[in-house]
Tab-separated table of C-alpha atoms in Angstrom:
chain	number	residue	atom	x	y	z
A	1	ASP	CA	46.255	-23.309	-81.829
A	2	GLY	CA	47.939	-26.656	-81.328
A	3	GLY	CA	51.613	-27.342	-81.695
A	4	ILE	CA	53.070	-25.714	-78.611
A	5	THR	CA	51.385	-25.808	-75.242
A	6	GLN	CA	52.136	-24.324	-71.852
A	7	SER	CA	50.636	-25.245	-68.540
A	8	PRO	CA	49.221	-24.068	-66.317
A	9	LYS	CA	47.702	-20.832	-67.618
A	10	TYR	CA	47.813	-19.226	-64.160
A	11	LEU	CA	50.116	-20.175	-61.293
A	12	PHE	CA	50.302	-18.863	-57.770
A	13	ARG	CA	53.153	-19.614	-55.409
A	14	LYS	CA	54.383	-18.437	-52.049
A	15	GLU	CA	57.633	-16.534	-51.843
A	16	GLY	CA	60.608	-18.834	-51.363
A	17	GLN	CA	59.135	-21.774	-53.251
A	18	ASN	CA	60.511	-23.130	-56.494
A	19	VAL	CA	57.999	-23.594	-59.291
A	20	THR	CA	58.224	-25.364	-62.648
A	21	LEU	CA	56.458	-24.194	-65.795
A	22	SER	CA	55.710	-26.714	-68.497
A	23	CYS	CA	56.304	-26.276	-72.238
A	24	GLU	CA	55.611	-29.004	-74.788
A	25	GLN	CA	55.712	-28.950	-78.584
A	26	ASN	CA	54.742	-31.507	-81.222
A	27	LEU	CA	56.172	-29.568	-84.163
A	28	ASN	CA	59.383	-31.599	-84.257
A	29	HIS	CA	61.321	-28.383	-83.692
A	30	ASP	CA	64.942	-28.521	-82.610
A	31	ALA	CA	65.098	-25.139	-80.879
A	32	MET	CA	63.072	-24.012	-77.873
A	33	TYR	CA	63.065	-20.773	-75.922
A	34	TRP	CA	61.791	-19.203	-72.714
A	35	TYR	CA	60.947	-15.530	-72.483
A	36	ARG	CA	59.702	-13.262	-69.797
A	37	GLN	CA	57.229	-10.543	-70.824
A	38	ASP	CA	56.889	-7.498	-68.585
A	39	PRO	CA	54.896	-4.349	-69.383
A	40	GLY	CA	57.010	-1.820	-71.248
A	41	GLN	CA	59.984	-4.168	-71.551
A	42	GLY	CA	58.981	-6.456	-74.364
A	43	LEU	CA	60.274	-10.010	-74.412
A	44	ARG	CA	63.479	-10.879	-72.626
A	45	LEU	CA	65.203	-14.179	-73.300
A	46	ILE	CA	65.755	-16.375	-70.246
A	47	TYR	CA	67.155	-19.611	-71.714
A	48	TYR	CA	67.224	-21.348	-75.062
A	49	SER	CA	68.045	-24.800	-76.325
A	50	GLN	CA	69.074	-25.725	-79.849
A	51	ILE	CA	69.260	-29.461	-79.295
A	52	VAL	CA	68.386	-32.112	-76.739
A	53	ASN	CA	70.602	-32.145	-73.628
A	54	ASP	CA	72.030	-28.731	-74.422
A	55	PHE	CA	70.911	-25.216	-73.495
A	56	GLN	CA	72.338	-21.721	-73.159
A	57	LYS	CA	71.648	-18.775	-70.913
A	58	GLY	CA	69.813	-15.826	-72.324
A	59	ASP	CA	69.945	-12.258	-71.105
A	60	ILE	CA	68.196	-12.785	-67.750
A	61	ALA	CA	68.999	-16.362	-66.691
A	62	GLU	CA	69.749	-15.618	-63.029
A	63	GLY	CA	67.274	-17.317	-60.726
A	64	TYR	CA	66.010	-19.689	-63.430
A	65	SER	CA	66.940	-23.198	-64.528
A	66	VAL	CA	65.912	-25.426	-67.442
A	67	SER	CA	66.334	-28.946	-68.755
A	68	ARG	CA	66.022	-30.459	-72.232
A	69	GLU	CA	65.836	-34.214	-71.764
A	70	LYS	CA	63.381	-34.686	-74.623
A	71	LYS	CA	63.007	-32.850	-77.912
A	72	GLU	CA	59.354	-32.126	-77.166
A	73	SER	CA	59.779	-30.685	-73.687
A	74	PHE	CA	61.595	-27.676	-72.224
A	75	PRO	CA	60.467	-27.033	-68.628
A	76	LEU	CA	61.474	-23.858	-66.815
A	77	THR	CA	62.028	-23.746	-63.055
A	78	VAL	CA	61.711	-20.411	-61.334
A	79	THR	CA	63.809	-20.716	-58.202
A	80	SER	CA	63.625	-18.841	-54.931
A	81	ALA	CA	66.750	-16.962	-56.048
A	82	GLN	CA	64.768	-15.051	-58.670
A	83	LYS	CA	64.182	-11.681	-57.036
A	84	ASN	CA	61.131	-10.616	-58.998
A	85	PRO	CA	59.440	-13.752	-60.350
A	86	THR	CA	55.915	-12.410	-60.852
A	87	ALA	CA	55.558	-12.106	-64.637
A	88	PHE	CA	54.099	-13.556	-67.809
A	89	TYR	CA	56.255	-16.367	-69.223
A	90	LEU	CA	56.262	-17.343	-72.875
A	91	CYS	CA	57.702	-20.473	-74.427
A	92	ALA	CA	58.545	-20.697	-78.130
A	93	SER	CA	60.046	-23.146	-80.588
A	94	SER	CA	61.588	-22.967	-84.040
A	95	GLY	CA	62.749	-25.488	-86.593
A	96	LEU	CA	66.246	-24.124	-86.409
A	97	ALA	CA	67.681	-21.445	-84.178
A	98	GLY	CA	67.134	-18.107	-85.845
A	99	ASN	CA	64.080	-19.145	-87.841
A	100	GLU	CA	60.468	-18.123	-87.295
A	101	GLN	CA	59.388	-18.821	-83.741
A	102	PHE	CA	56.056	-20.326	-82.742
A	103	PHE	CA	54.780	-19.217	-79.376
A	104	GLY	CA	52.743	-20.890	-76.677
A	105	PRO	CA	49.809	-19.218	-74.927
A	106	GLY	CA	51.890	-18.256	-71.895
A	107	THR	CA	51.794	-18.813	-68.139
A	108	ARG	CA	51.126	-15.984	-65.725
A	109	LEU	CA	53.044	-16.584	-62.513
A	110	THR	CA	52.158	-14.669	-59.382
A	111	VAL	CA	54.317	-15.001	-56.309
A	112	LEU	CA	52.557	-13.986	-53.132
B	1	ALA	CA	75.881	-3.357	-78.076
B	2	GLN	CA	73.328	-5.494	-79.845
B	3	ARG	CA	69.839	-4.119	-79.475
B	4	VAL	CA	66.490	-3.522	-81.106
B	5	THR	CA	64.815	-0.197	-80.462
B	6	GLN	CA	61.153	0.583	-80.934
B	7	PRO	CA	60.897	4.234	-79.923
B	8	GLU	CA	57.103	4.414	-79.678
B	9	LYS	CA	55.328	2.574	-76.865
B	10	LEU	CA	51.943	3.612	-78.218
B	11	LEU	CA	50.868	4.721	-81.662
B	12	SER	CA	47.299	5.869	-82.256
B	13	VAL	CA	46.020	6.592	-85.764
B	14	PHE	CA	42.654	6.989	-87.413
B	15	LYS	CA	41.154	4.292	-89.593
B	16	GLY	CA	42.247	4.812	-93.172
B	17	ALA	CA	45.359	6.767	-92.220
B	18	PRO	CA	48.876	5.518	-93.028
B	19	VAL	CA	50.768	3.614	-90.345
B	20	GLU	CA	54.490	3.414	-89.713
B	21	LEU	CA	55.913	1.535	-86.735
B	22	LYS	CA	59.573	2.300	-86.283
B	23	CYS	CA	62.310	-0.237	-85.594
B	24	ASN	CA	66.023	0.453	-85.420
B	25	TYR	CA	68.682	-2.102	-84.659
B	26	SER	CA	72.295	-2.351	-83.668
B	27	TYR	CA	74.119	-5.538	-84.664
B	28	SER	CA	77.646	-6.181	-85.832
B	29	GLY	CA	76.936	-9.066	-88.202
B	30	SER	CA	74.275	-9.788	-90.831
B	31	PRO	CA	70.990	-10.070	-88.954
B	32	GLU	CA	67.650	-11.352	-90.020
B	33	LEU	CA	64.761	-9.068	-89.077
B	34	PHE	CA	61.191	-9.999	-88.164
B	35	TRP	CA	57.961	-8.351	-87.136
B	36	TYR	CA	55.755	-10.261	-84.694
B	37	VAL	CA	52.208	-9.302	-83.746
B	38	GLN	CA	50.004	-10.101	-80.769
B	39	TYR	CA	46.284	-9.459	-81.199
B	40	SER	CA	44.042	-9.276	-78.152
B	41	ARG	CA	43.646	-12.704	-76.527
B	42	GLN	CA	45.780	-14.391	-79.181
B	43	ARG	CA	49.276	-15.756	-79.231
B	44	LEU	CA	52.285	-13.873	-80.403
B	45	GLN	CA	52.770	-14.764	-84.069
B	46	LEU	CA	55.011	-13.907	-86.976
B	47	LEU	CA	53.757	-11.105	-89.206
B	48	LEU	CA	56.595	-10.894	-91.696
B	49	ARG	CA	60.344	-11.332	-92.152
B	50	HIS	CA	62.683	-9.304	-94.262
B	51	ILE	CA	64.037	-12.124	-96.408
B	52	SER	CA	60.586	-13.029	-97.718
B	53	ARG	CA	59.976	-9.472	-98.967
B	54	GLU	CA	56.241	-10.025	-99.012
B	55	SER	CA	53.204	-8.067	-97.904
B	56	ILE	CA	51.115	-9.576	-95.135
B	57	LYS	CA	47.709	-8.070	-94.272
B	58	GLY	CA	48.771	-5.008	-96.233
B	59	PHE	CA	51.919	-4.494	-94.142
B	60	THR	CA	55.390	-4.211	-95.634
B	61	ALA	CA	58.802	-3.674	-94.111
B	62	ASP	CA	62.039	-2.884	-95.885
B	63	LEU	CA	65.418	-3.527	-94.366
B	64	ASN	CA	67.576	-0.416	-94.658
B	65	LYS	CA	71.106	-1.456	-93.779
B	66	GLY	CA	72.455	2.061	-94.119
B	67	GLU	CA	70.053	3.418	-91.528
B	68	THR	CA	69.885	0.078	-89.651
B	69	SER	CA	66.103	0.247	-89.709
B	70	PHE	CA	63.226	-2.110	-90.429
B	71	HIS	CA	60.129	0.049	-90.181
B	72	LEU	CA	56.699	-1.544	-90.607
B	73	LYS	CA	54.301	0.297	-92.897
B	74	LYS	CA	50.726	0.097	-94.081
B	75	PRO	CA	49.133	2.705	-96.341
B	76	PHE	CA	45.594	2.507	-94.925
B	77	ALA	CA	45.018	1.381	-91.329
B	78	GLN	CA	42.107	-0.891	-90.456
B	79	GLU	CA	40.504	-1.363	-87.048
B	80	GLU	CA	41.607	-5.000	-86.954
B	81	ASP	CA	45.241	-3.853	-87.062
B	82	SER	CA	45.003	-2.814	-83.414
B	83	ALA	CA	47.550	-4.994	-81.622
B	84	MET	CA	50.968	-5.134	-79.999
B	85	TYR	CA	53.823	-5.244	-82.505
B	86	TYR	CA	57.348	-6.445	-81.792
B	87	CYS	CA	60.390	-6.051	-83.970
B	88	ALA	CA	62.967	-8.834	-83.570
B	89	LEU	CA	66.458	-9.605	-84.807
B	90	THR	CA	68.255	-12.939	-85.092
B	91	GLY	CA	71.882	-13.591	-85.822
B	92	ALA	CA	74.404	-16.256	-84.841
B	93	SER	CA	71.667	-18.126	-82.937
B	94	LYS	CA	70.903	-15.070	-80.814
B	95	ILE	CA	67.506	-13.427	-80.866
B	96	ILE	CA	66.650	-9.975	-79.576
B	97	PHE	CA	63.181	-8.466	-79.291
B	98	GLY	CA	62.299	-4.808	-79.103
B	99	SER	CA	60.127	-3.493	-76.296
B	100	GLY	CA	57.054	-3.401	-78.519
B	101	THR	CA	54.646	-0.781	-79.868
B	102	ARG	CA	50.964	-0.867	-79.146
B	103	LEU	CA	49.044	0.215	-82.240
B	104	SER	CA	45.566	1.589	-81.662
B	105	ILE	CA	43.307	2.325	-84.620
B	106	ARG	CA	40.577	4.872	-83.967
B	107	PRO	CA	37.327	4.560	-85.913
């Protein structure tokens, strides 16, 4: 199960606090992605990055921010502006954008 | 609009029966289609992609451009096929997932 890791597995935060979710990959992949998984809604793309120092908004980017300072890392910050942050967050990577994606184990964020 | 539609949230079939998970898409260009699977307590992983035209774990999927469909089929269901299945489309660096179908195989 190596290759792409997410931490922590579970995260609890108080309303109004920003929180950063970690995603690291050692697959030498150029592209990385963040998804949100809600029951009955499948996976919705938050942000993606095809190359270091560049990223694009997905379908539900409001209230989230990302950075891509290193090829291996693509952290996601859930800001206080995100109206409904409690969810399961999945990170993925692929060799090239559009190719097979490899997924991390996910982080379940609960905002109290 | 670009979208992937999986009309069934839950599909329950008996062991040994045929399985068909439906996937329809709407995309203006030439997409690449995938099926991903998530078994209980495991990561989401690729099951198959249309360009490889191969059978994985007995599953096949044919891209029908006329009907804009990419249905996943297996002639004889096995209990270990119980999982969540997602159809996905990529094109021009954009990726879209369907809402998923939970497949439950009854013994």
